[in-house]
C-alpha cells in the first residue's frame, strides 16, 4: 500500500515537472523580455481582465452614472464609449509595463510597424479617426434619425470603426465611420427634431382655389401627428400648363421625422376624403381619344348605316364585389361613420382565407374579433344543442356582439365553403374608439335597442331601468372593454 502511494506521488511529481517545463518553454524575446508559454497565458489573462473592466465601466457609466446626471441617450452613449476606450488604453499600457518590456528598445521596431500598418490599413485608420471624431464632436448620436447616401434610419451604436443604423424596415446596416465625414449627412434629430414636410397636390384648373385651401387645411388639422404650431400652410404654386392643372403644396410640421412617410400617407387619405366631400377633382380631363376596340366601333357604325339602332355592348366581365367601406356601413354601428373613420378600420384590419369546414370561432370562446364575409358562406351552430341556427353569406357580418360587449361566443362559426373574411379585431376597434369617442356613443345607442345585447350581459330591461338606462350600462361596458 505504501509502495502504491509512493509510486503515485512520483508520477504526480513527474507530471507537475513536465507541465512546469512546458509552460517555461522559451518562445521569443521582445523588447528585452523573454516570453514563454506561461507568460503568454498570463499576459492573455490580464488583457481579458482589462477588456472585462472596460465593458463594465461602459455599462456603469451608461446605465447608472449619466442617466442620473440627466444626459440624453446619445450623449451618454458617446461618453460611456469614450470612457471604456480610455480604460482599455490605460489597462493595456499597465499590462505591458507589468511584463517588463523595455519601450525604448522598441522605438525603431514600432516605427517600422507603424509605417507598415499606416500603408496597409489606411481605411481602418481613417474609420478609427472618424469614429473618435464622431464620439467627441457628436454630429451624429445614438438615437438620431439620419440619412446618408440614400440610407435612412436610426443610429443604434457608434463603435470605433463603424456605426450601426436600423432602417425603418428594421434592417441593420453597418456603415464605416469615414462615410459620415466624407459625405453629407442629414440629421433629422440634430438640435431640434421638428421638421416640415411638403405634400404636392394637383387639381383641375376649374377648381376654386379657396375651396382647395380649405380642404387641405381641414385635412391637416385632422391628423393628430401634425403640430398645431407652427400651423399648417397652403401654397398656391400656379398653373401646370402642360397638364392644365392647378398646383398647390400643403406644408405641415411634425416632431417625429421617422414617421414622415406614415404621416404623408395619412394626410393623402384625409385630403382625398375632403376633396370628395367638396366635389374637387384631381383628375385631368383626357385630351386624346384612343380607339381600343376598332372591330366593335366598326360594328356599331355598320349598324347605324343599315338603319338599326346601336346596341349596348356588354362588358367582358360583370362588375361585382363590394368596397370594404360599403360593407362596414352595412353594420348598423358603423352606418354614421365618416370615410376617414372607416379608413382606420380598413387600414388595420386584415383578410383571411379559409377552406370549407374550418372553424372561425368556437362557442364560449372570448369575443376578440368580428368578421365581414367577402366571399363564401359561414354557418352559425349552437353546439350545446347541436343545431344550425343561421347561414351567413358574402356581404354579411358575424361575431360583432361578442367583440363589442366582451362576452363569450354564443355559437360556433364554421365555413361551409371556401371563404374569404375581413377581420376587425379588438386592437383595431380600440384604436378607432380611442380617437373617436362619439362612435362609442353611437354603438352603445344601437346595442341598447337590441334585447339580446342586454340579455348577453345578464340584465333585463326592467332591471336596467331601476338604476341605469340600457344605454348607460352598455356604454360603461364598452368603456371597460376598450379602456376608454
CSV table of C-alpha atoms in Angstrom, one decimal:
chain,number,residue,atom,x,y,z
A,1,UNK,CA,0.0,0.0,0.0
A,2,UNK,CA,2.8,2.4,0.9
A,3,UNK,CA,4.6,1.4,-2.3
A,4,UNK,CA,1.5,2.3,-4.3
A,5,UNK,CA,1.2,5.7,-2.6
A,6,UNK,CA,4.9,6.3,-3.2
A,7,UNK,CA,4.5,5.4,-6.9
A,8,UNK,CA,1.5,7.7,-7.3
A,9,UNK,CA,3.5,10.5,-5.7
A,10,UNK,CA,6.4,10.0,-8.1
A,11,UNK,CA,4.0,10.0,-11.1
A,12,UNK,CA,2.2,13.2,-9.9
A,13,UNK,CA,5.6,14.9,-9.2
A,14,UNK,CA,6.8,13.9,-12.7
A,15,UNK,CA,3.7,15.2,-14.3
A,16,UNK,CA,4.0,18.5,-12.5
A,17,UNK,CA,7.6,18.9,-13.6
A,18,UNK,CA,6.6,18.2,-17.2
A,19,UNK,CA,3.9,20.8,-17.1
A,20,UNK,CA,6.3,23.3,-15.4
A,21,UNK,CA,8.8,22.7,-18.1
A,22,UNK,CA,6.2,23.1,-20.8
A,23,UNK,CA,5.0,26.4,-19.5
A,24,UNK,CA,8.6,27.6,-19.0
A,25,UNK,CA,9.5,26.8,-22.6
A,26,UNK,CA,11.1,29.9,-24.2
A,27,UNK,CA,9.2,31.2,-27.3
A,28,UNK,CA,10.7,34.5,-28.3
A,29,UNK,CA,12.3,37.7,-27.0
A,30,UNK,CA,10.6,41.0,-27.4
A,31,UNK,CA,11.5,44.4,-26.0
A,32,UNK,CA,14.3,42.9,-23.9
A,33,UNK,CA,11.8,40.5,-22.3
A,34,UNK,CA,11.8,36.7,-22.8
A,35,UNK,CA,8.4,35.2,-23.4
A,36,UNK,CA,7.4,31.7,-22.5
A,37,UNK,CA,4.1,29.8,-22.9
A,38,UNK,CA,3.3,30.6,-19.3
A,39,UNK,CA,4.0,34.3,-19.6
A,40,UNK,CA,1.9,34.5,-22.7
A,41,UNK,CA,-1.1,32.8,-20.9
A,42,UNK,CA,-0.6,35.3,-18.1
A,43,UNK,CA,-0.5,38.2,-20.5
A,44,UNK,CA,-3.6,37.0,-22.3
A,45,UNK,CA,-5.5,36.6,-19.0
A,46,UNK,CA,-4.5,40.1,-17.9
A,47,UNK,CA,-5.7,41.6,-21.2
A,48,UNK,CA,-9.1,39.7,-20.9
A,49,UNK,CA,-9.4,41.2,-17.4
A,50,UNK,CA,-8.8,44.7,-18.9
A,51,UNK,CA,-11.5,44.2,-21.6
A,52,UNK,CA,-14.0,43.0,-19.0
A,53,UNK,CA,-13.3,46.0,-16.7
A,54,UNK,CA,-13.6,48.3,-19.8
A,55,UNK,CA,-17.0,46.8,-20.7
A,56,UNK,CA,-18.2,47.0,-17.1
A,57,UNK,CA,-17.1,50.7,-17.0
A,58,UNK,CA,-19.1,51.5,-20.1
A,59,UNK,CA,-22.3,49.8,-18.8
A,60,UNK,CA,-21.9,51.5,-15.4
A,61,UNK,CA,-21.5,55.0,-16.9
A,62,UNK,CA,-24.3,54.4,-19.4
A,63,UNK,CA,-26.9,52.9,-17.1
A,64,UNK,CA,-26.1,54.3,-13.6
A,65,UNK,CA,-24.0,57.5,-13.8
A,66,UNK,CA,-25.1,59.5,-16.8
A,67,UNK,CA,-28.9,58.9,-16.5
A,68,UNK,CA,-28.7,60.4,-13.0
A,69,UNK,CA,-26.9,63.5,-14.4
A,70,UNK,CA,-29.8,64.0,-16.9
A,71,UNK,CA,-27.8,63.4,-20.1
A,72,UNK,CA,-29.7,62.3,-23.2
A,73,UNK,CA,-29.2,58.8,-24.6
A,74,UNK,CA,-26.9,59.9,-27.5
A,75,UNK,CA,-24.5,61.9,-25.3
A,76,UNK,CA,-24.4,59.2,-22.6
A,77,UNK,CA,-23.7,56.6,-25.2
A,78,UNK,CA,-20.8,58.6,-26.7
A,79,UNK,CA,-19.2,59.5,-23.3
A,80,UNK,CA,-19.5,55.9,-22.0
A,81,UNK,CA,-17.9,54.6,-25.1
A,82,UNK,CA,-15.0,57.1,-24.8
A,83,UNK,CA,-14.7,56.2,-21.1
A,84,UNK,CA,-14.4,52.5,-22.0
A,85,UNK,CA,-11.7,53.2,-24.6
A,86,UNK,CA,-9.7,55.3,-22.1
A,87,UNK,CA,-9.9,52.4,-19.5
A,88,UNK,CA,-8.8,49.9,-22.2
A,89,UNK,CA,-5.9,52.1,-23.3
A,90,UNK,CA,-4.6,52.7,-19.7
A,91,UNK,CA,-5.1,49.0,-18.9
A,92,UNK,CA,-3.1,48.0,-22.0
A,93,UNK,CA,-0.1,50.1,-21.0
A,94,UNK,CA,-0.3,48.9,-17.4
A,95,UNK,CA,-0.3,45.2,-18.5
A,96,UNK,CA,2.6,45.8,-21.0
A,97,UNK,CA,4.6,47.7,-18.3
A,98,UNK,CA,4.0,44.8,-15.8
A,99,UNK,CA,5.6,42.4,-18.2
A,100,UNK,CA,8.9,44.3,-18.0
A,101,UNK,CA,9.1,45.2,-21.7
A,102,UNK,CA,11.6,48.0,-22.4
A,103,UNK,CA,9.7,50.5,-24.5
A,104,UNK,CA,12.9,52.4,-25.5
A,105,UNK,CA,14.2,49.3,-27.3
A,106,UNK,CA,11.0,49.2,-29.4
A,107,UNK,CA,11.2,52.6,-30.9
A,108,UNK,CA,12.7,51.7,-34.2
A,109,UNK,CA,10.6,48.5,-34.4
A,110,UNK,CA,7.4,50.4,-33.5
A,111,UNK,CA,8.2,53.0,-36.2
A,112,UNK,CA,8.6,50.3,-38.9
A,113,UNK,CA,5.4,48.5,-37.8
A,114,UNK,CA,3.5,51.8,-37.7
A,115,UNK,CA,4.6,52.7,-41.2
A,116,UNK,CA,3.6,49.3,-42.5
A,117,UNK,CA,0.2,49.5,-40.7
A,118,UNK,CA,-0.3,53.0,-42.0
A,119,UNK,CA,0.2,52.0,-45.6
A,120,UNK,CA,-1.7,48.7,-45.4
A,121,UNK,CA,-4.6,49.8,-43.1
A,122,UNK,CA,-5.4,53.2,-44.4
A,123,UNK,CA,-9.2,52.6,-44.4
A,124,UNK,CA,-9.2,51.1,-40.9
A,125,UNK,CA,-7.1,54.1,-39.7
A,126,UNK,CA,-9.5,56.5,-41.4
A,127,UNK,CA,-12.5,54.8,-39.9
A,128,UNK,CA,-10.8,54.8,-36.4
A,129,UNK,CA,-10.1,58.5,-36.5
A,130,UNK,CA,-13.6,59.2,-37.9
A,131,UNK,CA,-15.1,57.2,-35.0
A,132,UNK,CA,-13.1,59.2,-32.5
A,133,UNK,CA,-14.3,62.4,-34.2
A,134,UNK,CA,-18.0,61.3,-34.1
A,135,UNK,CA,-17.8,60.4,-30.4
A,136,UNK,CA,-16.2,63.7,-29.4
A,137,UNK,CA,-18.0,66.2,-31.8
A,138,UNK,CA,-21.3,64.3,-31.8
A,139,UNK,CA,-22.7,65.4,-35.2
A,140,UNK,CA,-24.4,62.0,-35.1
A,141,UNK,CA,-25.5,60.4,-31.8
A,142,UNK,CA,-27.2,57.1,-30.8
A,143,UNK,CA,-30.9,57.5,-31.2
A,144,UNK,CA,-30.7,60.1,-34.1
A,145,UNK,CA,-32.7,59.6,-37.2
A,146,UNK,CA,-30.3,60.3,-40.1
A,147,UNK,CA,-29.9,60.0,-43.9
A,148,UNK,CA,-26.5,59.3,-45.5
A,149,UNK,CA,-26.1,58.3,-49.1
A,150,UNK,CA,-29.8,57.4,-49.6
A,151,UNK,CA,-29.7,55.3,-46.4
A,152,UNK,CA,-32.2,56.4,-43.7
A,153,UNK,CA,-32.6,55.0,-40.2
A,154,UNK,CA,-31.9,55.3,-36.5
A,155,UNK,CA,-28.4,55.2,-35.1
A,156,UNK,CA,-28.2,52.2,-32.9
A,157,UNK,CA,-24.5,52.1,-32.0
A,158,UNK,CA,-21.3,54.0,-32.7
A,159,UNK,CA,-18.1,51.9,-32.4
A,160,UNK,CA,-14.5,52.8,-33.0
A,161,UNK,CA,-14.6,51.6,-36.6
A,162,UNK,CA,-18.3,51.6,-37.8
A,163,UNK,CA,-21.8,52.8,-37.0
A,164,UNK,CA,-24.9,50.6,-36.9
A,165,UNK,CA,-28.1,52.0,-38.4
A,166,UNK,CA,-31.5,50.4,-38.1
A,167,UNK,CA,-33.7,51.3,-41.1
A,168,UNK,CA,-37.5,51.9,-40.8
A,169,UNK,CA,-37.8,48.3,-42.2
A,170,UNK,CA,-35.9,47.0,-39.2
A,171,UNK,CA,-32.8,46.2,-41.2
A,172,UNK,CA,-29.5,46.7,-39.5
A,173,UNK,CA,-26.8,48.3,-41.7
A,174,UNK,CA,-23.1,48.6,-40.7
A,175,UNK,CA,-21.7,51.8,-42.1
A,176,UNK,CA,-17.9,52.7,-41.9
A,177,UNK,CA,-17.4,55.8,-39.9
A,178,UNK,CA,-15.4,57.6,-42.6
A,179,UNK,CA,-18.6,57.9,-44.7
A,180,UNK,CA,-20.1,60.3,-42.2
A,181,UNK,CA,-17.2,62.7,-42.6
A,182,UNK,CA,-16.7,62.3,-46.3
A,183,UNK,CA,-20.4,62.6,-47.4
A,184,UNK,CA,-23.2,65.0,-46.5
A,185,UNK,CA,-25.3,63.7,-43.6
A,186,UNK,CA,-28.9,64.7,-43.0
A,187,UNK,CA,-29.5,64.5,-39.2
A,188,UNK,CA,-33.3,65.0,-38.7
A,189,UNK,CA,-32.8,64.8,-34.9
A,190,UNK,CA,-30.0,67.4,-34.6
A,191,UNK,CA,-30.8,70.1,-32.1
A,192,UNK,CA,-34.5,70.4,-32.9
A,193,UNK,CA,-36.3,67.3,-34.1
A,194,UNK,CA,-39.2,69.2,-35.6
A,195,UNK,CA,-39.3,69.3,-39.3
A,196,UNK,CA,-41.6,70.4,-42.1
A,197,UNK,CA,-42.9,68.1,-44.8
A,198,UNK,CA,-44.4,69.1,-48.1
A,199,UNK,CA,-47.2,67.4,-50.0
A,200,UNK,CA,-47.7,68.5,-53.6
A,201,UNK,CA,-51.3,68.5,-54.8
A,202,UNK,CA,-52.8,68.9,-58.4
A,203,UNK,CA,-56.4,69.8,-59.0
A,204,UNK,CA,-58.3,70.6,-62.2
A,205,UNK,CA,-58.0,74.2,-63.3
A,206,UNK,CA,-61.7,74.9,-62.9
A,207,UNK,CA,-61.4,74.3,-59.1
A,208,UNK,CA,-61.9,77.2,-56.7
A,209,UNK,CA,-58.6,77.9,-55.0
A,210,UNK,CA,-60.1,79.0,-51.7
A,211,UNK,CA,-62.1,75.7,-51.6
A,212,UNK,CA,-58.9,73.8,-52.2
A,213,UNK,CA,-57.1,75.6,-49.5
A,214,UNK,CA,-59.9,75.0,-47.0
A,215,UNK,CA,-60.0,71.3,-47.8
A,216,UNK,CA,-56.2,70.9,-47.4
A,217,UNK,CA,-56.1,72.7,-44.1
A,218,UNK,CA,-59.1,70.7,-42.8
A,219,UNK,CA,-57.3,67.5,-43.7
A,220,UNK,CA,-54.1,68.7,-42.0
A,221,UNK,CA,-55.9,69.6,-38.8
A,222,UNK,CA,-57.5,66.1,-38.6
A,223,UNK,CA,-54.1,64.3,-38.4
A,224,UNK,CA,-53.1,64.2,-34.7
A,225,UNK,CA,-49.3,63.9,-35.5
A,226,UNK,CA,-49.3,67.3,-37.3
A,227,UNK,CA,-48.3,70.1,-35.0
A,228,UNK,CA,-50.7,72.9,-34.3
A,229,UNK,CA,-47.8,75.3,-34.0
A,230,UNK,CA,-46.2,76.2,-36.4
A,231,UNK,CA,-49.6,75.9,-38.1
A,232,UNK,CA,-50.2,74.1,-41.4
A,233,UNK,CA,-49.9,76.3,-44.6
A,234,UNK,CA,-51.1,76.0,-48.2
A,235,UNK,CA,-49.0,77.4,-51.0
A,236,UNK,CA,-50.6,78.1,-54.4
A,237,UNK,CA,-47.8,77.3,-56.9
A,238,UNK,CA,-49.7,78.4,-60.1
A,239,UNK,CA,-50.8,76.6,-63.2
A,240,UNK,CA,-49.2,73.5,-64.7
A,241,UNK,CA,-49.7,74.4,-68.3
A,242,UNK,CA,-48.8,71.0,-69.7
A,243,UNK,CA,-51.5,69.2,-67.7
A,244,UNK,CA,-53.9,72.1,-67.3
A,245,UNK,CA,-53.9,71.6,-63.5
A,246,UNK,CA,-53.6,74.0,-60.6
A,247,UNK,CA,-50.5,73.3,-58.4
A,248,UNK,CA,-50.8,73.5,-54.6
A,249,UNK,CA,-48.5,72.5,-51.7
A,250,UNK,CA,-49.6,71.5,-48.2
A,251,UNK,CA,-46.9,72.3,-45.7
A,252,UNK,CA,-47.1,70.8,-42.2
A,253,UNK,CA,-44.8,70.5,-39.2
A,254,UNK,CA,-44.1,67.2,-37.4
A,255,UNK,CA,-41.9,66.2,-34.4
A,256,UNK,CA,-41.1,62.6,-35.3
A,257,UNK,CA,-39.2,62.6,-38.7
A,258,UNK,CA,-39.1,58.8,-38.8
A,259,UNK,CA,-42.9,58.8,-39.2
A,260,UNK,CA,-42.9,61.2,-42.1
A,261,UNK,CA,-43.9,58.5,-44.7
A,262,UNK,CA,-46.7,57.3,-42.5
A,263,UNK,CA,-47.9,60.9,-41.9
A,264,UNK,CA,-47.8,61.7,-45.6
A,265,UNK,CA,-49.9,58.6,-46.4
A,266,UNK,CA,-52.5,59.5,-43.7
A,267,UNK,CA,-52.7,63.1,-45.0
A,268,UNK,CA,-53.2,61.8,-48.5
A,269,UNK,CA,-56.2,59.8,-47.3
A,270,UNK,CA,-57.6,62.7,-45.5
A,271,UNK,CA,-57.1,65.0,-48.4
A,272,UNK,CA,-58.9,62.6,-50.7
A,273,UNK,CA,-61.9,62.4,-48.3
A,274,UNK,CA,-62.1,66.2,-48.0
A,275,UNK,CA,-61.8,66.7,-51.8
A,276,UNK,CA,-64.6,64.2,-52.3
A,277,UNK,CA,-66.8,65.9,-49.8
A,278,UNK,CA,-66.3,69.2,-51.7
A,279,UNK,CA,-66.6,67.8,-55.2
A,280,UNK,CA,-63.0,68.7,-56.0
A,281,UNK,CA,-61.4,66.8,-58.9
A,282,UNK,CA,-57.8,65.8,-59.1
A,283,UNK,CA,-58.0,64.0,-62.5
A,284,UNK,CA,-57.3,66.0,-65.6
A,285,UNK,CA,-59.8,65.6,-68.5
A,286,UNK,CA,-58.4,63.4,-71.3
A,287,UNK,CA,-57.1,65.3,-74.3
A,288,UNK,CA,-56.7,62.4,-76.6
A,289,UNK,CA,-59.3,59.9,-77.9
A,290,UNK,CA,-57.9,56.4,-78.0
A,291,UNK,CA,-59.7,53.7,-80.0
A,292,UNK,CA,-59.1,50.4,-78.2
A,293,UNK,CA,-61.7,48.3,-79.8
A,294,UNK,CA,-61.8,49.0,-83.5
A,295,UNK,CA,-63.9,45.9,-84.5
A,296,UNK,CA,-66.7,46.9,-82.1
A,297,UNK,CA,-66.6,50.5,-83.4
A,298,UNK,CA,-66.9,49.2,-86.9
A,299,UNK,CA,-69.8,47.0,-85.9
A,300,UNK,CA,-71.6,50.0,-84.4
A,301,UNK,CA,-71.1,52.2,-87.4
A,302,UNK,CA,-72.2,49.4,-89.7
A,303,UNK,CA,-75.5,49.1,-87.7
A,304,UNK,CA,-76.1,52.8,-88.0
A,305,UNK,CA,-75.6,52.7,-91.7
A,306,UNK,CA,-78.1,49.9,-92.0
A,307,UNK,CA,-80.7,52.0,-90.1
A,308,UNK,CA,-80.7,49.8,-87.0
A,309,UNK,CA,-80.2,51.5,-83.6
A,310,UNK,CA,-76.9,50.7,-81.9
A,311,UNK,CA,-77.0,48.1,-79.2
A,312,UNK,CA,-75.3,48.4,-75.9
A,313,UNK,CA,-72.1,46.3,-75.8
A,314,UNK,CA,-72.0,44.1,-72.7
A,315,UNK,CA,-68.6,44.3,-70.8
A,316,UNK,CA,-66.5,41.2,-70.9
A,317,UNK,CA,-66.7,40.8,-67.1
A,318,UNK,CA,-69.6,41.9,-64.9
A,319,UNK,CA,-69.0,44.4,-62.2
A,320,UNK,CA,-69.1,42.5,-58.9
A,321,UNK,CA,-68.0,42.8,-55.3
A,322,UNK,CA,-68.3,45.3,-52.6
A,323,UNK,CA,-66.0,48.0,-51.3
A,324,UNK,CA,-65.0,47.4,-47.7
A,325,UNK,CA,-66.3,50.9,-46.9
A,326,UNK,CA,-69.7,49.9,-48.1
A,327,UNK,CA,-69.6,46.6,-46.3
A,328,UNK,CA,-68.7,48.3,-43.0
A,329,UNK,CA,-71.6,50.8,-43.4
A,330,UNK,CA,-74.0,47.8,-43.6
A,331,UNK,CA,-73.0,47.2,-39.9
A,332,UNK,CA,-75.5,49.3,-38.0
A,333,UNK,CA,-72.8,50.5,-35.6
A,334,UNK,CA,-70.8,52.0,-38.4
A,335,UNK,CA,-73.6,53.5,-40.5
A,336,UNK,CA,-72.8,57.0,-39.4
A,337,UNK,CA,-69.0,56.7,-39.5
A,338,UNK,CA,-67.2,59.0,-41.9
A,339,UNK,CA,-64.9,57.6,-44.6
A,340,UNK,CA,-61.9,58.8,-42.5
A,341,UNK,CA,-63.1,56.8,-39.5
A,342,UNK,CA,-63.7,53.7,-41.7
A,343,UNK,CA,-60.3,54.1,-43.2
A,344,UNK,CA,-58.8,53.5,-39.8
A,345,UNK,CA,-60.7,50.2,-39.5
A,346,UNK,CA,-59.8,49.2,-43.1
A,347,UNK,CA,-56.1,50.0,-42.6
A,348,UNK,CA,-55.7,47.9,-39.5
A,349,UNK,CA,-58.0,45.0,-40.4
A,350,UNK,CA,-56.8,42.1,-42.5
A,351,UNK,CA,-58.1,39.4,-44.9
A,352,UNK,CA,-58.0,35.7,-44.1
A,353,UNK,CA,-58.7,32.8,-46.5
A,354,UNK,CA,-60.3,29.7,-45.1
A,355,UNK,CA,-61.2,26.3,-46.6
A,356,UNK,CA,-64.6,24.7,-46.3
A,357,UNK,CA,-65.1,23.1,-42.9
A,358,UNK,CA,-62.7,25.3,-40.9
A,359,UNK,CA,-63.8,26.7,-37.6
A,360,UNK,CA,-63.5,30.5,-37.3
A,361,UNK,CA,-64.5,30.7,-33.6
A,362,UNK,CA,-66.0,28.2,-31.1
A,363,UNK,CA,-68.9,28.6,-28.8
A,364,UNK,CA,-67.8,30.1,-25.4
A,365,UNK,CA,-64.5,31.4,-26.9
A,366,UNK,CA,-63.7,35.1,-25.9
A,367,UNK,CA,-65.1,37.6,-28.4
A,368,UNK,CA,-61.9,39.2,-29.7
A,369,UNK,CA,-62.9,40.0,-33.3
A,370,UNK,CA,-65.8,40.3,-35.7
A,371,UNK,CA,-65.9,39.3,-39.4
A,372,UNK,CA,-67.1,40.6,-42.7
A,373,UNK,CA,-67.7,37.8,-45.3
A,374,UNK,CA,-66.1,38.9,-48.6
A,375,UNK,CA,-66.9,35.7,-50.3
A,376,UNK,CA,-68.1,32.2,-49.4
A,377,UNK,CA,-70.5,31.2,-46.6
A,378,UNK,CA,-70.4,30.6,-42.9
A,379,UNK,CA,-72.8,28.6,-40.7
A,380,UNK,CA,-73.7,29.6,-37.1
A,381,UNK,CA,-74.0,26.4,-35.0
A,382,UNK,CA,-75.1,26.2,-31.3
A,383,UNK,CA,-73.1,23.1,-30.3
A,384,UNK,CA,-74.8,22.8,-26.9
A,385,UNK,CA,-77.9,21.7,-28.8
A,386,UNK,CA,-76.2,20.6,-32.0
A,387,UNK,CA,-78.3,22.9,-34.2
A,388,UNK,CA,-77.5,25.2,-37.1
A,389,UNK,CA,-79.3,28.5,-36.4
A,390,UNK,CA,-78.2,30.6,-39.4
A,391,UNK,CA,-76.1,30.7,-42.6
A,392,UNK,CA,-74.2,34.0,-43.4
A,393,UNK,CA,-73.1,34.7,-46.9
A,394,UNK,CA,-70.9,37.3,-48.7
A,395,UNK,CA,-71.7,40.9,-47.7
A,396,UNK,CA,-72.9,39.9,-44.3
A,397,UNK,CA,-71.1,40.2,-40.9
A,398,UNK,CA,-70.9,38.0,-37.9
A,399,UNK,CA,-69.5,38.0,-34.3
A,400,UNK,CA,-69.7,41.7,-33.7
A,401,UNK,CA,-71.8,41.4,-30.5
A,402,UNK,CA,-69.1,39.4,-28.6
A,403,UNK,CA,-66.4,41.8,-29.6
A,404,UNK,CA,-68.4,45.0,-28.6
A,405,UNK,CA,-69.7,43.6,-25.3
A,406,UNK,CA,-66.7,41.4,-24.3
A,407,UNK,CA,-69.0,38.4,-23.9
A,408,UNK,CA,-68.1,34.8,-24.8
A,409,UNK,CA,-69.2,33.5,-28.2
A,410,UNK,CA,-72.8,32.2,-28.1
A,411,UNK,CA,-72.3,29.9,-31.1
A,412,UNK,CA,-69.6,28.3,-33.2
A,413,UNK,CA,-68.8,29.8,-36.6
A,414,UNK,CA,-67.7,27.4,-39.3
A,415,UNK,CA,-67.2,27.8,-43.1
A,416,UNK,CA,-69.3,25.6,-45.4
A,417,UNK,CA,-67.4,26.5,-48.5
A,418,UNK,CA,-64.1,28.3,-49.3
A,419,UNK,CA,-64.4,31.7,-47.7
A,420,UNK,CA,-62.5,35.0,-47.5
A,421,UNK,CA,-63.1,37.1,-44.4
A,422,UNK,CA,-62.2,40.6,-43.4
A,423,UNK,CA,-61.3,40.6,-39.7
A,424,UNK,CA,-61.7,43.5,-37.4
A,425,UNK,CA,-60.0,42.7,-34.0
A,426,UNK,CA,-60.1,44.2,-30.5
A,427,UNK,CA,-56.9,46.3,-31.0
A,428,UNK,CA,-58.3,47.7,-34.3
A,429,UNK,CA,-61.6,48.7,-32.8
A,430,UNK,CA,-59.9,50.1,-29.6
A,431,UNK,CA,-57.7,52.4,-31.7
A,432,UNK,CA,-60.8,53.7,-33.6
A,433,UNK,CA,-62.8,54.3,-30.4
A,434,UNK,CA,-59.9,56.0,-28.6
A,435,UNK,CA,-59.7,58.6,-31.3
A,436,UNK,CA,-63.5,58.9,-32.0
A,437,UNK,CA,-65.3,58.9,-28.7
A,438,UNK,CA,-68.7,59.8,-30.3
A,439,UNK,CA,-68.6,56.4,-32.1
A,440,UNK,CA,-68.8,54.6,-28.7
A,441,UNK,CA,-72.0,56.5,-28.0
A,442,UNK,CA,-73.4,55.5,-31.4
A,443,UNK,CA,-72.6,51.8,-30.8
A,444,UNK,CA,-74.0,51.9,-27.3
A,445,UNK,CA,-77.2,53.5,-28.6
A,446,UNK,CA,-77.6,50.9,-31.3
A,447,UNK,CA,-76.9,48.0,-28.9
A,448,UNK,CA,-79.3,49.3,-26.3
A,449,UNK,CA,-82.1,48.8,-28.7
A,450,UNK,CA,-81.4,45.1,-29.0
A,451,UNK,CA,-82.7,42.8,-26.3
A,452,UNK,CA,-80.1,40.1,-27.0
A,453,UNK,CA,-77.4,42.7,-26.1
A,454,UNK,CA,-78.8,43.2,-22.6
A,455,UNK,CA,-79.5,39.5,-22.3
A,456,UNK,CA,-75.9,38.7,-23.0
A,457,UNK,CA,-74.9,40.9,-20.1
A,458,UNK,CA,-77.4,39.2,-17.8
A,459,UNK,CA,-79.6,42.2,-17.5
A,460,UNK,CA,-83.3,42.6,-18.2
A,461,UNK,CA,-84.8,45.8,-19.3
A,462,UNK,CA,-86.8,46.2,-16.1
A,463,UNK,CA,-83.6,45.7,-14.0
A,464,UNK,CA,-81.7,48.1,-16.1
A,465,UNK,CA,-84.1,51.0,-15.8
A,466,UNK,CA,-84.1,50.8,-11.9
A,467,UNK,CA,-80.6,52.3,-11.6
A,468,UNK,CA,-79.2,53.0,-15.1
A,469,UNK,CA,-80.6,53.0,-18.6
A,470,UNK,CA,-79.6,50.3,-21.1
A,471,UNK,CA,-77.6,52.9,-22.9
A,472,UNK,CA,-75.6,53.7,-19.8
A,473,UNK,CA,-75.0,50.1,-18.9
A,474,UNK,CA,-73.7,49.2,-22.4
A,475,UNK,CA,-71.7,52.5,-22.6
A,476,UNK,CA,-69.9,51.5,-19.3
A,477,UNK,CA,-69.3,48.0,-20.6
A,478,UNK,CA,-67.7,49.4,-23.8
A,479,UNK,CA,-65.5,51.8,-21.8
A,480,UNK,CA,-64.3,49.0,-19.6
A,481,UNK,CA,-63.6,46.6,-22.5
A,482,UNK,CA,-61.7,49.1,-24.7
A,483,UNK,CA,-60.1,51.0,-21.9
A,484,UNK,CA,-61.6,54.4,-23.0
